[in-house]
CSV table of C-alpha atoms in Angstrom, one decimal:
chain,number,residue,atom,x,y,z
C,1,MET,CA,-15.4,64.0,-21.5
C,2,PHE,CA,-16.6,66.2,-20.1
C,3,GLY,CA,-20.4,65.9,-19.3
C,4,LYS,CA,-19.8,63.2,-22.1
C,5,LYS,CA,-21.4,59.8,-20.5
C,6,GLN,CA,-18.7,57.3,-21.4
C,7,PRO,CA,-20.4,54.1,-23.2
C,8,GLU,CA,-21.3,51.6,-20.1
C,9,GLN,CA,-18.8,48.5,-19.6
C,10,PRO,CA,-20.2,45.1,-20.4
C,11,SER,CA,-20.0,43.0,-17.3
C,12,GLN,CA,-17.4,40.1,-17.7
C,13,SER,CA,-16.9,36.5,-16.6
C,14,GLN,CA,-14.8,33.9,-16.8
C,15,ASN,CA,-15.2,30.1,-15.5
C,16,MET,CA,-12.9,27.3,-15.0
C,17,SER,CA,-14.8,23.8,-15.5
C,18,GLY,CA,-13.1,20.5,-15.8
C,19,VAL,CA,-9.9,21.5,-14.2
C,20,ALA,CA,-8.8,19.8,-11.2
C,21,ALA,CA,-5.2,21.7,-9.2
C,22,THR,CA,-3.6,19.5,-7.2
C,23,GLY,CA,-1.3,21.1,-4.9
C,24,GLY,CA,-1.4,24.4,-6.2
C,25,LEU,CA,-3.6,27.9,-6.5
C,26,ILE,CA,-5.6,28.9,-9.6
C,27,GLN,CA,-5.7,32.4,-10.3
C,28,GLN,CA,-7.3,33.9,-12.7
C,29,ALA,CA,-7.5,37.7,-14.2
C,30,GLN,CA,-8.4,39.5,-17.4
C,31,ALA,CA,-7.3,43.0,-18.7
C,32,GLY,CA,-9.1,46.1,-18.7
C,33,ARG,CA,-11.0,49.2,-17.5
C,34,ASP,CA,-12.3,47.6,-14.0
C,35,VAL,CA,-10.4,44.4,-13.2
C,36,GLN,CA,-12.0,42.7,-10.2
C,37,GLN,CA,-10.2,39.4,-8.9
C,38,SER,CA,-10.5,36.4,-7.6
C,39,GLN,CA,-8.7,33.8,-5.9
C,40,SER,CA,-9.9,30.1,-5.1
C,41,GLY,CA,-7.7,27.0,-3.8
C,42,LYS,CA,-8.5,23.5,-2.9
C,43,LEU,CA,-5.5,21.6,-1.6
C,44,GLU,CA,-6.2,18.2,-2.5
C,45,THR,CA,-5.2,15.6,-0.5
C,46,GLN,CA,-4.0,12.2,-2.1
C,47,GLN,CA,-6.5,9.9,-1.0
C,48,GLN,CA,-4.9,7.4,1.2
C,49,ILE,CA,-4.8,3.6,-0.1
C,50,THR,CA,-4.4,0.3,2.0
C,51,ASN,CA,-2.2,-2.4,1.4
C,52,ILE,CA,-5.0,-4.1,0.2
C,53,ASP,CA,-5.0,-1.4,-2.6
C,54,VAL,CA,-1.2,-2.3,-3.3
C,55,VAL,CA,-1.7,-5.8,-3.7
C,56,LYS,CA,-4.3,-5.2,-6.3
C,57,GLN,CA,-1.8,-3.2,-8.1
C,58,LEU,CA,0.9,-5.8,-7.9
C,59,GLU,CA,-1.9,-8.8,-8.8
C,60,ASN,CA,-2.6,-5.8,-11.8
C,61,LEU,CA,1.3,-5.7,-12.6
C,62,GLU,CA,1.3,-9.7,-11.9
C,63,ILE,CA,-1.1,-10.1,-14.9
C,64,ALA,CA,0.5,-7.9,-17.1
C,65,VAL,CA,4.1,-9.8,-16.2
C,66,LYS,CA,2.5,-13.1,-17.4
C,67,ALA,CA,0.8,-11.5,-20.5
C,68,ALA,CA,3.9,-9.9,-21.8
C,69,LYS,CA,5.9,-11.2,-24.8
C,70,LEU,CA,8.8,-11.7,-23.2
C,71,THR,CA,10.8,-14.9,-22.7
C,72,GLN,CA,9.8,-17.0,-19.3
C,73,ASP,CA,12.8,-16.5,-18.0
C,74,GLU,CA,12.6,-12.9,-18.0
C,75,LYS,CA,9.1,-13.1,-16.6
C,76,ASP,CA,10.2,-15.4,-14.2
C,77,GLU,CA,13.3,-13.4,-13.0
C,78,LEU,CA,10.6,-10.0,-12.4
C,79,LEU,CA,7.7,-12.5,-10.5
C,80,ASP,CA,10.3,-13.8,-8.8
C,81,TYR,CA,10.5,-10.1,-6.9
C,82,LEU,CA,6.8,-9.3,-7.6
C,83,ARG,CA,5.5,-12.5,-5.4
C,84,PRO,CA,7.2,-11.8,-2.6
C,85,ALA,CA,6.2,-8.2,-2.7
C,86,LYS,CA,2.3,-8.6,-3.0
C,87,ARG,CA,2.6,-11.4,-0.1
C,88,GLU,CA,4.4,-8.4,2.2
C,89,ALA,CA,2.3,-6.3,1.5
C,90,ALA,CA,-1.0,-8.2,2.1
C,91,LYS,CA,0.1,-8.7,5.6
C,92,ALA,CA,-1.0,-7.0,8.7
C,93,GLY,CA,2.1,-5.5,10.2
C,94,VAL,CA,3.6,-5.1,6.5
C,95,ASN,CA,6.9,-3.4,6.2
C,96,LYS,CA,7.4,-1.4,3.7
C,97,ASP,CA,11.0,-1.1,3.1
C,98,MET,CA,11.0,-4.3,2.2
C,99,VAL,CA,8.4,-4.2,0.1
C,100,GLY,CA,10.1,-1.4,-1.6
C,101,GLN,CA,13.6,-3.5,-1.8
C,102,TYR,CA,11.4,-6.3,-3.3
C,103,LEU,CA,10.8,-3.9,-5.9
C,104,LYS,CA,13.4,-2.8,-6.3
C,105,PRO,CA,14.8,-5.1,-8.9
C,106,VAL,CA,11.4,-5.6,-10.7
C,107,SER,CA,11.7,-1.6,-11.3
C,108,GLU,CA,15.5,-1.5,-12.3
C,109,THR,CA,14.4,-5.0,-15.3
C,110,LEU,CA,12.2,-3.8,-16.0
C,111,GLN,CA,13.5,-0.5,-16.9
C,112,THR,CA,16.4,-2.0,-18.6
C,113,MET,CA,13.5,-4.1,-20.5
C,114,LYS,CA,12.1,-0.8,-22.1
C,115,ASP,CA,15.1,-0.2,-23.2
C,116,THR,CA,16.1,-3.2,-25.7
C,117,THR,CA,12.5,-5.5,-26.6
C,118,GLU,CA,9.5,-3.7,-27.5
C,119,ALA,CA,7.6,-5.5,-25.3
C,120,GLY,CA,9.2,-4.4,-22.6
C,121,LYS,CA,8.3,-0.5,-23.8
C,122,SER,CA,4.6,-1.6,-22.8
C,123,LEU,CA,5.4,-3.4,-19.7
C,124,TRP,CA,7.4,-0.2,-18.2
C,125,GLN,CA,4.7,2.0,-19.0
C,126,THR,CA,2.3,0.3,-16.8
C,127,GLY,CA,5.0,-0.5,-13.9
C,128,GLN,CA,5.4,3.0,-13.8
C,129,GLU,CA,1.6,3.3,-13.2
C,130,VAL,CA,0.7,1.1,-10.6
C,131,PHE,CA,4.4,2.2,-9.0
C,132,GLY,CA,3.4,5.6,-9.6
C,133,ALA,CA,0.3,4.4,-7.3
C,134,ILE,CA,1.3,3.0,-5.0
C,135,ALA,CA,5.0,5.6,-4.4
C,136,PRO,CA,2.4,7.3,-1.7
C,137,TRP,CA,2.0,4.1,0.5
C,138,LEU,CA,5.5,3.2,0.4
C,139,GLU,CA,6.7,7.0,1.6
C,140,ALA,CA,10.0,6.5,2.0
C,141,ALA,CA,10.5,2.8,0.3
C,142,ALA,CA,9.3,4.1,-2.8
C,143,ASN,CA,13.0,6.1,-3.4
C,144,LEU,CA,14.0,2.2,-4.0
C,145,ILE,CA,11.8,2.0,-7.4
C,146,GLY,CA,13.0,5.4,-8.7
C,147,MET,CA,9.4,7.7,-7.1
């Protein structure tokens, strides 16, 4: 201790790559003799989607409904609400509340189908992906579809 030189500690570092933090900060440190801690963060905002993007998402859901192994009556029920939602979303003066109103029975029907049919489970998953993608665009009306 007295006069004895302590062995030099190798420098240590930690890197994180391929990690995306949305809405938060990353903080890391490693315990050791001399801890140096740095904190960095980037608050990413979701890219704004347009009504054109919403129409494309609803078209994807429409294609999935048509391809699903459902009865024609089940398909027609979903499409009867999905098509007017898509038409409204395509308008220049879009009424997002109306789009949400049209999509509410789609969401409810998909939920019921998820619990009752195998084809409904897959279609519900597709619906959740579409609804998740358009929820920021719908703003307050996203509550109507459970987002």
